Coordinates of C-alpha atoms and ligand atoms in Angstrom, one line a residue:
X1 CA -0.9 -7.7 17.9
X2 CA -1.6 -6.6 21.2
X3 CA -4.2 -3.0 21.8
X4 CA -1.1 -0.3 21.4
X5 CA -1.3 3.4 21.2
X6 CA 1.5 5.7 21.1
X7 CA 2.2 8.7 23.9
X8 CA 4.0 11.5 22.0
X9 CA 5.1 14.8 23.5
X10 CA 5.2 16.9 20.5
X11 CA 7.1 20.2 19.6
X12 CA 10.4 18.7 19.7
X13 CA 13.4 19.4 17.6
X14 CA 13.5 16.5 14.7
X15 CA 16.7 16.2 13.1
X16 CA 18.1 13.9 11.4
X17 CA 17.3 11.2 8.1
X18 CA 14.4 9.5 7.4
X19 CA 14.6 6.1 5.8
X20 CA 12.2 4.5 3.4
X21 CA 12.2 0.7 3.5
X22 CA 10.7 -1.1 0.6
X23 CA 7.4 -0.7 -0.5
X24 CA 4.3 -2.9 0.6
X25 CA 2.5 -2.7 -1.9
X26 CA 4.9 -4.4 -3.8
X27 CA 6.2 -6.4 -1.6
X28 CA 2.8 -8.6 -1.1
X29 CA 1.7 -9.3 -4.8
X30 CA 5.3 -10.1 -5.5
X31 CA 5.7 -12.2 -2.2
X32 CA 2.0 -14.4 -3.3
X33 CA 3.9 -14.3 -7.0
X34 CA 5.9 -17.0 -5.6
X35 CA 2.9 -19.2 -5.5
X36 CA 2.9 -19.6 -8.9
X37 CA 5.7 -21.6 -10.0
X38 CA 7.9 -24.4 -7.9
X39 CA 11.4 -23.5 -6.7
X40 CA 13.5 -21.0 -4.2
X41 CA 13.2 -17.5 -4.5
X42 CA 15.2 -14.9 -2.5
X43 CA 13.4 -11.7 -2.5
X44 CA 14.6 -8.3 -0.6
X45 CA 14.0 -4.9 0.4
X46 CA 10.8 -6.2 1.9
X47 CA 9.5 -4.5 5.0
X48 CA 9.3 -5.4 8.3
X49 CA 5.7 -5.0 8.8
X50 CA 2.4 -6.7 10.2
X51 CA 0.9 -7.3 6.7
X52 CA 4.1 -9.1 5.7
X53 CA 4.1 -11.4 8.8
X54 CA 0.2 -12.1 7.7
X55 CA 0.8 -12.8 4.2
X56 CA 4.1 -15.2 6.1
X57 CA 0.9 -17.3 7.6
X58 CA -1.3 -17.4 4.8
X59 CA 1.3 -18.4 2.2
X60 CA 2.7 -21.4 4.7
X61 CA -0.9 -22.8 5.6
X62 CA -1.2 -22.9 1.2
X63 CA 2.5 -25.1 1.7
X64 CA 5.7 -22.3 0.9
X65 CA 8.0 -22.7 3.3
X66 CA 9.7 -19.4 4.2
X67 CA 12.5 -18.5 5.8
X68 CA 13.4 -14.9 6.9
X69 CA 17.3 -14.4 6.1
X70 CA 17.8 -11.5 7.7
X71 CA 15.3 -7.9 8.6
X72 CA 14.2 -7.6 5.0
X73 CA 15.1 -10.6 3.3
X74 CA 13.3 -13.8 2.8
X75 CA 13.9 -17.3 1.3
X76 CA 10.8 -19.0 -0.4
X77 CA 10.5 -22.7 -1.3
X78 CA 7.5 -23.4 -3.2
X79 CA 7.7 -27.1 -3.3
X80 CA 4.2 -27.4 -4.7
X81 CA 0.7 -26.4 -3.3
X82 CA -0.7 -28.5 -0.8
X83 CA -3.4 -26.9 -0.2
X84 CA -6.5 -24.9 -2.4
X85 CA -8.3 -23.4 0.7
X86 CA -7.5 -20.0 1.4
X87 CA -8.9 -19.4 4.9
X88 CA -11.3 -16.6 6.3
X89 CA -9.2 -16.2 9.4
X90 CA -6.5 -15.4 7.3
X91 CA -7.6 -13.6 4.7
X92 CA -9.7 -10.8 6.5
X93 CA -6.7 -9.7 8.5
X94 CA -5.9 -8.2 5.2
X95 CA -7.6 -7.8 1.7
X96 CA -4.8 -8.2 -0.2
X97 CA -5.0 -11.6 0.2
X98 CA -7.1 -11.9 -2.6
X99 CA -4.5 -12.2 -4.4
X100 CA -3.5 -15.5 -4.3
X101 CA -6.6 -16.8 -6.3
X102 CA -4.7 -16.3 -9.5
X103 CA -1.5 -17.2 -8.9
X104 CA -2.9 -20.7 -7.3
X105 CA -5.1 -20.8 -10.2
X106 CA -2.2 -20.6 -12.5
X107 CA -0.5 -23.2 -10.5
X108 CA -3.0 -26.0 -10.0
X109 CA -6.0 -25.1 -12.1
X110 CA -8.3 -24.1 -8.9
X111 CA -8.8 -22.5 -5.3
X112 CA -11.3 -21.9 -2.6
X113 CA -10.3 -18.1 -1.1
X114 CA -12.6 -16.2 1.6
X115 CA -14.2 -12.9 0.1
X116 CA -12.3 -10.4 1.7
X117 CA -15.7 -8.5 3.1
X118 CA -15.7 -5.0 3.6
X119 CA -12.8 -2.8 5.8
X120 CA -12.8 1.1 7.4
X121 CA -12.5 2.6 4.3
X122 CA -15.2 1.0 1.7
X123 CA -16.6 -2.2 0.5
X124 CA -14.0 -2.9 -1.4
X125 CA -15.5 -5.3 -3.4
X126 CA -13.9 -8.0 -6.1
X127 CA -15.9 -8.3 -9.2
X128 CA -13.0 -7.0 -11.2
X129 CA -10.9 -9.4 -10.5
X130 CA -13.6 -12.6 -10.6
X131 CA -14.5 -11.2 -14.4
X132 CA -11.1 -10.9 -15.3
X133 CA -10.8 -14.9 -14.3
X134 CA -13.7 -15.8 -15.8
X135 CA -12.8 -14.2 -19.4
X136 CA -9.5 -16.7 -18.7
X137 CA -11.7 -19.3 -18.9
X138 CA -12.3 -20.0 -15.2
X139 CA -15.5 -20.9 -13.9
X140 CA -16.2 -19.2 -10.2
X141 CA -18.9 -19.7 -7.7
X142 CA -19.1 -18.0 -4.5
X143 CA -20.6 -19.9 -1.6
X144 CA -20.7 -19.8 2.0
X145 CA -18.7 -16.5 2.0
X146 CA -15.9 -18.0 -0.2
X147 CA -14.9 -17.8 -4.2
X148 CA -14.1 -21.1 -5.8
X149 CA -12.5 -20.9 -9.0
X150 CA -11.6 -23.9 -11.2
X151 CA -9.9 -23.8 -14.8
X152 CA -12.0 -25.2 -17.2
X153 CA -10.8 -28.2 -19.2
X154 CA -7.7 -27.7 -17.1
X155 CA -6.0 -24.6 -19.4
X156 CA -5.7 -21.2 -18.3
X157 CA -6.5 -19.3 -21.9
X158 CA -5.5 -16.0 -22.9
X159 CA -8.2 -13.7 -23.8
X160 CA -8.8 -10.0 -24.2
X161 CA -10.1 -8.4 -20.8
X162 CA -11.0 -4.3 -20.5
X163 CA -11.4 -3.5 -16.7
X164 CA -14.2 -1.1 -15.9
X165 CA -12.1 0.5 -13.7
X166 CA -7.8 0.2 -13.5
X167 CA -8.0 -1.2 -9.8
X168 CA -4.5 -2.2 -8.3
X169 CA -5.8 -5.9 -7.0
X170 CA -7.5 -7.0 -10.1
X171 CA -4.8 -5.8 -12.4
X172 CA -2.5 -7.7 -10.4
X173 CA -4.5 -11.0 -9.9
X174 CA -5.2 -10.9 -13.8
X175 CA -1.3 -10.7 -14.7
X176 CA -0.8 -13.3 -12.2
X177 CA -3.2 -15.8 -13.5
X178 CA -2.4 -15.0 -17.0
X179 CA 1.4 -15.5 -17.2
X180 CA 1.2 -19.0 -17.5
X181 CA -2.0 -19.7 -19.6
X182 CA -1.9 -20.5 -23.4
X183 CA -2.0 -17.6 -26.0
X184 CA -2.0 -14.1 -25.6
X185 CA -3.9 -11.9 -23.0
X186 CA -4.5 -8.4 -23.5
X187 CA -5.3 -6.4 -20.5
X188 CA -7.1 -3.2 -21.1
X189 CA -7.5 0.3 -19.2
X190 CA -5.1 -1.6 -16.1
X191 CA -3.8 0.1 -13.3
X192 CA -0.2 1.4 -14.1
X193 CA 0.7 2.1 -10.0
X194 CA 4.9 1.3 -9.9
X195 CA 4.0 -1.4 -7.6
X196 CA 2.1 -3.5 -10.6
X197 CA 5.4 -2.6 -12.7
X198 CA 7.6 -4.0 -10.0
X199 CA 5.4 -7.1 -10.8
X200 CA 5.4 -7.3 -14.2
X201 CA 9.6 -7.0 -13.7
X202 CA 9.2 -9.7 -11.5
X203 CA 7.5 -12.1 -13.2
X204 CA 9.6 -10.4 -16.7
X205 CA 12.8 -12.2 -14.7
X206 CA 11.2 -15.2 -14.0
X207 CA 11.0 -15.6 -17.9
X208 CA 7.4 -14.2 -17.8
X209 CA 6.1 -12.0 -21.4
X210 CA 4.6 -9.4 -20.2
X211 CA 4.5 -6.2 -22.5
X212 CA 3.3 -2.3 -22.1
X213 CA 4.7 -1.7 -18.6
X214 CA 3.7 1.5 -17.5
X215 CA 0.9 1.7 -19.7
X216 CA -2.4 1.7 -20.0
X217 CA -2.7 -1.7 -21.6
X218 CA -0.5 -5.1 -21.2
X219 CA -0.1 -7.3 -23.2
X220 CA 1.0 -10.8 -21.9
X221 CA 2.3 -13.6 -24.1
X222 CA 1.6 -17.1 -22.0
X223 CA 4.5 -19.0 -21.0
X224 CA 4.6 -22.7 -20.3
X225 CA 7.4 -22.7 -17.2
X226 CA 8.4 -19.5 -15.2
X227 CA 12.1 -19.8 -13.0
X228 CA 12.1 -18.6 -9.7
X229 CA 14.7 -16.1 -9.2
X230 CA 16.6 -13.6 -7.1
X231 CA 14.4 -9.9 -6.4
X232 CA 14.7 -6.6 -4.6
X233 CA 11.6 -4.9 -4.5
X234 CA 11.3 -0.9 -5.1
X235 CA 10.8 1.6 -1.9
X236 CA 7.5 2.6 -0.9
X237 CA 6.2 5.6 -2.5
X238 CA 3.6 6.3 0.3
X239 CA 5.9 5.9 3.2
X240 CA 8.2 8.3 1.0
X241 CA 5.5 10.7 0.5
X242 CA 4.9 10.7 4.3
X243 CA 8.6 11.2 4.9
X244 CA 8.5 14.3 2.7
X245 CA 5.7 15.9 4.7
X246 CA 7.4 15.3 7.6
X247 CA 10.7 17.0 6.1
X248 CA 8.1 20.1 5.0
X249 CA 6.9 20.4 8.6
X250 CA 10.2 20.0 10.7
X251 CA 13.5 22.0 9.4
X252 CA 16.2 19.3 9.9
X253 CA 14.2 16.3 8.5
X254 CA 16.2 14.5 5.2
X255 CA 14.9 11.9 3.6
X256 CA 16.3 9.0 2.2
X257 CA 15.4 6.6 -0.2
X258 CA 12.8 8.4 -2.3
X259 CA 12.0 7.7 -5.8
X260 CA 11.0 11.0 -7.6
X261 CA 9.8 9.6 -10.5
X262 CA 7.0 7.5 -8.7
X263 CA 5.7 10.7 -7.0
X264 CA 5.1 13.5 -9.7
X265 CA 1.6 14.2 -9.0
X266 CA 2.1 14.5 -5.0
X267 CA 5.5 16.8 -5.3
X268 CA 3.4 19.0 -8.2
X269 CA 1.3 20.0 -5.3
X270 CA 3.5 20.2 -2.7
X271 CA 5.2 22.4 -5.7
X272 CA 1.9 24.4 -5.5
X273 CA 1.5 25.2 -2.0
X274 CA 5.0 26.6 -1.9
X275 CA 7.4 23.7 -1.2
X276 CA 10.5 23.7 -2.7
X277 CA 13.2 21.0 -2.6
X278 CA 16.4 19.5 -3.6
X279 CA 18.5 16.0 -3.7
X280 CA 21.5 16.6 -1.9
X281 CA 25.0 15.4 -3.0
X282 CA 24.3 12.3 -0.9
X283 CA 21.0 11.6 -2.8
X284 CA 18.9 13.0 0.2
X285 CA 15.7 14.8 0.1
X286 CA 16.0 18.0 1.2
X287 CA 12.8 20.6 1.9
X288 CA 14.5 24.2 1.4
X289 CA 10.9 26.2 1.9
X290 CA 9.1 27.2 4.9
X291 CA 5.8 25.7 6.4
X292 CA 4.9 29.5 7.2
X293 CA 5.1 29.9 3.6
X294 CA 2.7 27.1 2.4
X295 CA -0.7 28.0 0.6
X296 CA -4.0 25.9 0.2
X297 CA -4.5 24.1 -2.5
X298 CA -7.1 21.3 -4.0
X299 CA -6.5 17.6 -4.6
X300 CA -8.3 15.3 -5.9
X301 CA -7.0 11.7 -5.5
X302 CA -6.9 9.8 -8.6
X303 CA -5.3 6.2 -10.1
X304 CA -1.7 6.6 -10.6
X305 CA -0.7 8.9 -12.0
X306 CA -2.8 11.1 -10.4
X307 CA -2.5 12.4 -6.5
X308 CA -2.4 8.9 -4.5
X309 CA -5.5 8.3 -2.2
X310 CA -3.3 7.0 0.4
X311 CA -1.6 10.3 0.9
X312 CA -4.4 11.8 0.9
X313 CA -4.5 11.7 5.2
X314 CA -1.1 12.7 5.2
X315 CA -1.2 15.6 3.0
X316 CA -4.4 16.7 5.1
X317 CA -2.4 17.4 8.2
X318 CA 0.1 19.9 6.1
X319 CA -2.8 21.4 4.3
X320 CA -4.2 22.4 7.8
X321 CA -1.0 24.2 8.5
X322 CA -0.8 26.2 5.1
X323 CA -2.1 29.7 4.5
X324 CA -6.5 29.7 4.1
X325 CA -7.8 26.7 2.9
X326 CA -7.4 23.6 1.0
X327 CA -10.2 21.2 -0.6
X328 CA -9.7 17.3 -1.0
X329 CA -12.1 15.5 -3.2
X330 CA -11.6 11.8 -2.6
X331 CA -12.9 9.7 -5.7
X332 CA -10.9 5.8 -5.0
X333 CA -13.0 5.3 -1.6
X334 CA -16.1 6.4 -0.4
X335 CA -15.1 6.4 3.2
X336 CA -12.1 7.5 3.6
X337 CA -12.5 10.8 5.6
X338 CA -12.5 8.9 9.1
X339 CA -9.2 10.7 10.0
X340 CA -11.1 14.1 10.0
X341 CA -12.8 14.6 13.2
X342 CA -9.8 13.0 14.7
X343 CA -7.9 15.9 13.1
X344 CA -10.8 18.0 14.1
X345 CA -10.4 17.1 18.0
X346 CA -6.5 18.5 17.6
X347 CA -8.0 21.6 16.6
X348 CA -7.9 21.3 13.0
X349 CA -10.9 23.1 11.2
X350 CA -11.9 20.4 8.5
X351 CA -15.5 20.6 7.4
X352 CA -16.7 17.3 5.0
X353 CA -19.7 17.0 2.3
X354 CA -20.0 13.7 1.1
X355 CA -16.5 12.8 -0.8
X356 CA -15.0 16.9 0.1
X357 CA -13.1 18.0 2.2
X358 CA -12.6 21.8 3.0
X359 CA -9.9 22.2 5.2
X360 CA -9.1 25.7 6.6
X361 CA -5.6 26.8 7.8
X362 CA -5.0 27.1 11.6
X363 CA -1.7 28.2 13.3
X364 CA -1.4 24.5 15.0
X365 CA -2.6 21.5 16.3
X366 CA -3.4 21.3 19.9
X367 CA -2.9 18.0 21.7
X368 CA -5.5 15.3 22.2
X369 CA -6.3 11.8 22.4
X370 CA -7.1 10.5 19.2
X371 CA -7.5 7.1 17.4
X372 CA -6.3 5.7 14.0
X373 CA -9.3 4.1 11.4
X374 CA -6.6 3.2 8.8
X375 CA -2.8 2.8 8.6
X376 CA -2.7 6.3 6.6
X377 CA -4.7 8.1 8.8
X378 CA -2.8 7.2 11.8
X379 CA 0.0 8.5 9.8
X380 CA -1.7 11.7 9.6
X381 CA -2.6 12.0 13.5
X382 CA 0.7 10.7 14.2
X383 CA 2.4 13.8 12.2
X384 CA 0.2 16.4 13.8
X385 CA 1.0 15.1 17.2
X386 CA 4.4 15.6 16.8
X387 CA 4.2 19.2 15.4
X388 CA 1.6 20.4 18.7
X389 CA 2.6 21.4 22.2
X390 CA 2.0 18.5 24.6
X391 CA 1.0 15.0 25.3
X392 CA -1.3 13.4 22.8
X393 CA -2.6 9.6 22.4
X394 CA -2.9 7.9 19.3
X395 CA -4.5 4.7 19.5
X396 CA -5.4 1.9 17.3
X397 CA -2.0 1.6 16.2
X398 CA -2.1 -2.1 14.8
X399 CA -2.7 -0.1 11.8
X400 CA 0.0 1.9 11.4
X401 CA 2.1 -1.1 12.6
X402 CA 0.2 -2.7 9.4
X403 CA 2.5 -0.1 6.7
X404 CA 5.2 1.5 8.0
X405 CA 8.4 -0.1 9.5
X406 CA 9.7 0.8 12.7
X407 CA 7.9 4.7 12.9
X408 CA 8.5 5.3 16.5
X409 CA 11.9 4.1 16.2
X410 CA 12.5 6.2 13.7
X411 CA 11.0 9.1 14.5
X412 CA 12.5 8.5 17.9
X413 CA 15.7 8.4 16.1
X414 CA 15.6 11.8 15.5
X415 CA 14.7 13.6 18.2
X416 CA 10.9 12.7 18.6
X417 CA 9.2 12.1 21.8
X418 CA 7.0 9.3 21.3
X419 CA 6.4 5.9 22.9
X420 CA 4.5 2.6 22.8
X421 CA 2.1 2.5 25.7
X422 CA -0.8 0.4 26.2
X423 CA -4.2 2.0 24.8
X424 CA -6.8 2.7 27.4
X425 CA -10.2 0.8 26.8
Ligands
UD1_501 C1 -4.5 -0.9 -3.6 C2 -3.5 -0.6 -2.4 C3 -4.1 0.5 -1.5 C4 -4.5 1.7 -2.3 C5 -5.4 1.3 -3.5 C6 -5.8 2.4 -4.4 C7 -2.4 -2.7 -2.1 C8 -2.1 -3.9 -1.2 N1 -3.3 -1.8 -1.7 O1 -5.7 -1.5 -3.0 O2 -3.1 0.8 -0.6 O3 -5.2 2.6 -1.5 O4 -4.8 0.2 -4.3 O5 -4.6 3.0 -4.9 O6 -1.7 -2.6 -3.1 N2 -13.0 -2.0 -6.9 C9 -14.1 -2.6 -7.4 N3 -14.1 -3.9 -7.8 C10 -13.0 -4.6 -7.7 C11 -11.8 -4.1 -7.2 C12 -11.8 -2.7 -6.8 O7 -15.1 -1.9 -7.5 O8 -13.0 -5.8 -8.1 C13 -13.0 -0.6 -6.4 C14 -12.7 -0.5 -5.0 O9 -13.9 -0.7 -4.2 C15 -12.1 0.9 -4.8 C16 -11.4 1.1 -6.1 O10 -11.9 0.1 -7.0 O11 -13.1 1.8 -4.7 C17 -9.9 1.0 -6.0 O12 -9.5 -0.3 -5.6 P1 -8.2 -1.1 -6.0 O13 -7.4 -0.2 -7.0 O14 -8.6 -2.4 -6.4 O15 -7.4 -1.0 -4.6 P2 -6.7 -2.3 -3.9 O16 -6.0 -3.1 -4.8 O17 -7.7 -2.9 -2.9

């Protein structure tokens, strides 16, 4: 991983295109999918990104073997697994881990995973997902800082399950366990992010029966044998979104690769501030407005299809560059305003009361060191250094290095000034 930051000189002249690569979000539930059922699977569009190399490590040490094809493509053997122990070292690198507790559940009736513990941003914690288990008729115990789950009398059954909340993770660890158990399992109030479609299509190709995509509620139809299969997996939405405010803040910025339909609620308020926007004849997104133009607005970050919480940081660096001032109430984490007095020491003018944020305009950043708390928020810093006159320091970069695919290279690609350097402890 190595302690990285990244020197940027900002106020340059960006031109060019942006690229999205595939999302990773969907990428890792659909990468652990392949736990579930014996055979090769080729899966692509994934990116090349930390949390794919961790999930590489995690899903070996359980017995896949995995070979990398090419930048974004991977071959997976699953020639059985050889072992039910998912590790602590490995599995608080990165919470989505999690999530191979139901698809190992579904393949041989138990496993032993470490409790993710808490991260930057909130506790995160996992009941949803150990309830949802437990109506499938597994019994759990949590010991020593791990989750043991074993099937009782050896069958996964399907059972009617109503989340409290539509969370992402369980949602997905539910539809993973249940694909394969006997009867039907309806899933109520689930999250309906396009990442959990991409793994309902999936598992759908594999010969899963999973119904009410998109919706609020699922309906799965247990299958007795899945077939591993052939999958490109749909861009990322958040690395889109980022993209896009990029475009908004530098006149020459296209990007390509983005998928309108998954971002309604974020281009409604980028709508609302004053952006305006086109798809060019070569399918690239093109910003037609002005930043001088752009107005406050509020957001208030919501499950899908509401305003995503992970652009919430990125969104926060345009909204200090828009005309008087914006609010942000975050409602998905409780402690995800850690990018603010970052912000704050680049001159932005962002006052917080508990989950609110009241950001007032300012004419620009100025250029500081700063450091990164989560991969979005270095986003965020990362865009405001590039718009400010002068040399500014982001560190903590492991985390952006964690979600987004080559950025430096990229942005470098088109014009930006901005290099890996070590970060000064
Ligand atoms: C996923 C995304 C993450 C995004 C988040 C919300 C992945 C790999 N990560 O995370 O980028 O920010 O969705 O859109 O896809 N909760 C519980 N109990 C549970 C599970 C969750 O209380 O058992 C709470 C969490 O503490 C949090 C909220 O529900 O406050 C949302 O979490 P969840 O939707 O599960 O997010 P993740 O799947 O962790």
């Amino acid at each position: 991983m190595g302690v990285g930051a990244f020197k940027i000189i900002g106020n340059k002249k960006l031109e060019g295109i942006l690229e999205v690569e595939g999302s990773k979000n969907a990428s890792l539930p659909i990468f652990i999918a392949t736990l579930i059922e014996k055979g090769t699977y080729i899966l692509k569009n994934i990116p090349d990104l930390m949390d794919i190399r961790t999930l590489i490590k995690l899903l070996e040490s359980l017995g896949l073997e995995i070979e990398k094809l090419d930048k974004n493509s991977y071959k997976i053997i699953n020639n059985g697994i050889t072992n039910i122990e998912a590790s602590y070292e490995l599995v608080k690198k990165m919470r989505a881990s999690f999530l191979v507790m139901g698809p190992m559940l579904a393949h041989c009736g138990e496993a032993k995973v470490s409790l993710p513990g808490g991260c930057a941003i909130g506790a995160r914690p996992v009941d949803l997902h150990l309830k949802g288990f437990e109506n499938l008729g597994v019994e759990i115990k949590i010991e020593h800082g791990y989750v043991y789950g074993k099937v009782k009398d050896n069958e996964l059954k399907g059972n009617k399950i109503v989340l409290d909340f539509p969370s992402v993770g369980a949602t997905e660890n539910i539809i993973m366990a249940a694909v394969k158990s006997k009867g039907t399992t309806i899933i109520e109030n689930v999250a309906r992010e396009p990442e959990i479609d991409d793994l309902c299509n999936f598992l759908n190709k594999m010969g899963a029966k999973i119904e009410g995509i998109g919706e609020g509620r699922l309906i799965i139809e247990g299958v007795e044998k899945l077939y591993p299969c052939e999958y490109e997996i749909i861009p990322d939405r958040i690395v889109a979104g980022t993209f896009i405010i990029a475009a908004i803040m530098f006149e020459g910025i296209k990007v390509k690769g983005v998928c309108v339909e998954h971002l309604e609620s974020f281009l409604m308020k980028l709508k609302e501030m004053g952006v305006t926007y086109e798809i060019d004849k070569d399918g690239l997104f093109v910003v037609t407005s002005k930043l001088e133009d752009l107005k406050g607005v509020k957001v208030k970050t919501m499950p899908y299809p509401g305003f995503p919480t992970d652009l919430q940081s990125p969104i926060m660096t345009l909204m200090c560059l828009a005309k008087g001032s914006s609010e942000i109430k975050e409602t998905i984490f409780e402690n995800r305003f850690m990018h603010v007095p970052e912000l704050n020491r680049m001159g932005a003018e962002i006052t917080t009361e508990k989950n609110i944020a009241v950001i007032k305009g300012i004419k620009n950043f100025s250029s500081a060191q700063v450091m990164s708390s989560d991969l979005r928020a270095g986003a965020a810093l990362v865009l405001a250094a590039l718009k400010c006159e002068g040399e500014s320091i982001v560190n903590r970069i492991y985390h952006i290095d964690r979600g987004y695919e080559d950025l430096d290279k990229k942005l470098r690609n088109i014009g930006a000034d901005i290099e890996r350097v070590k970060e000064e402890i």
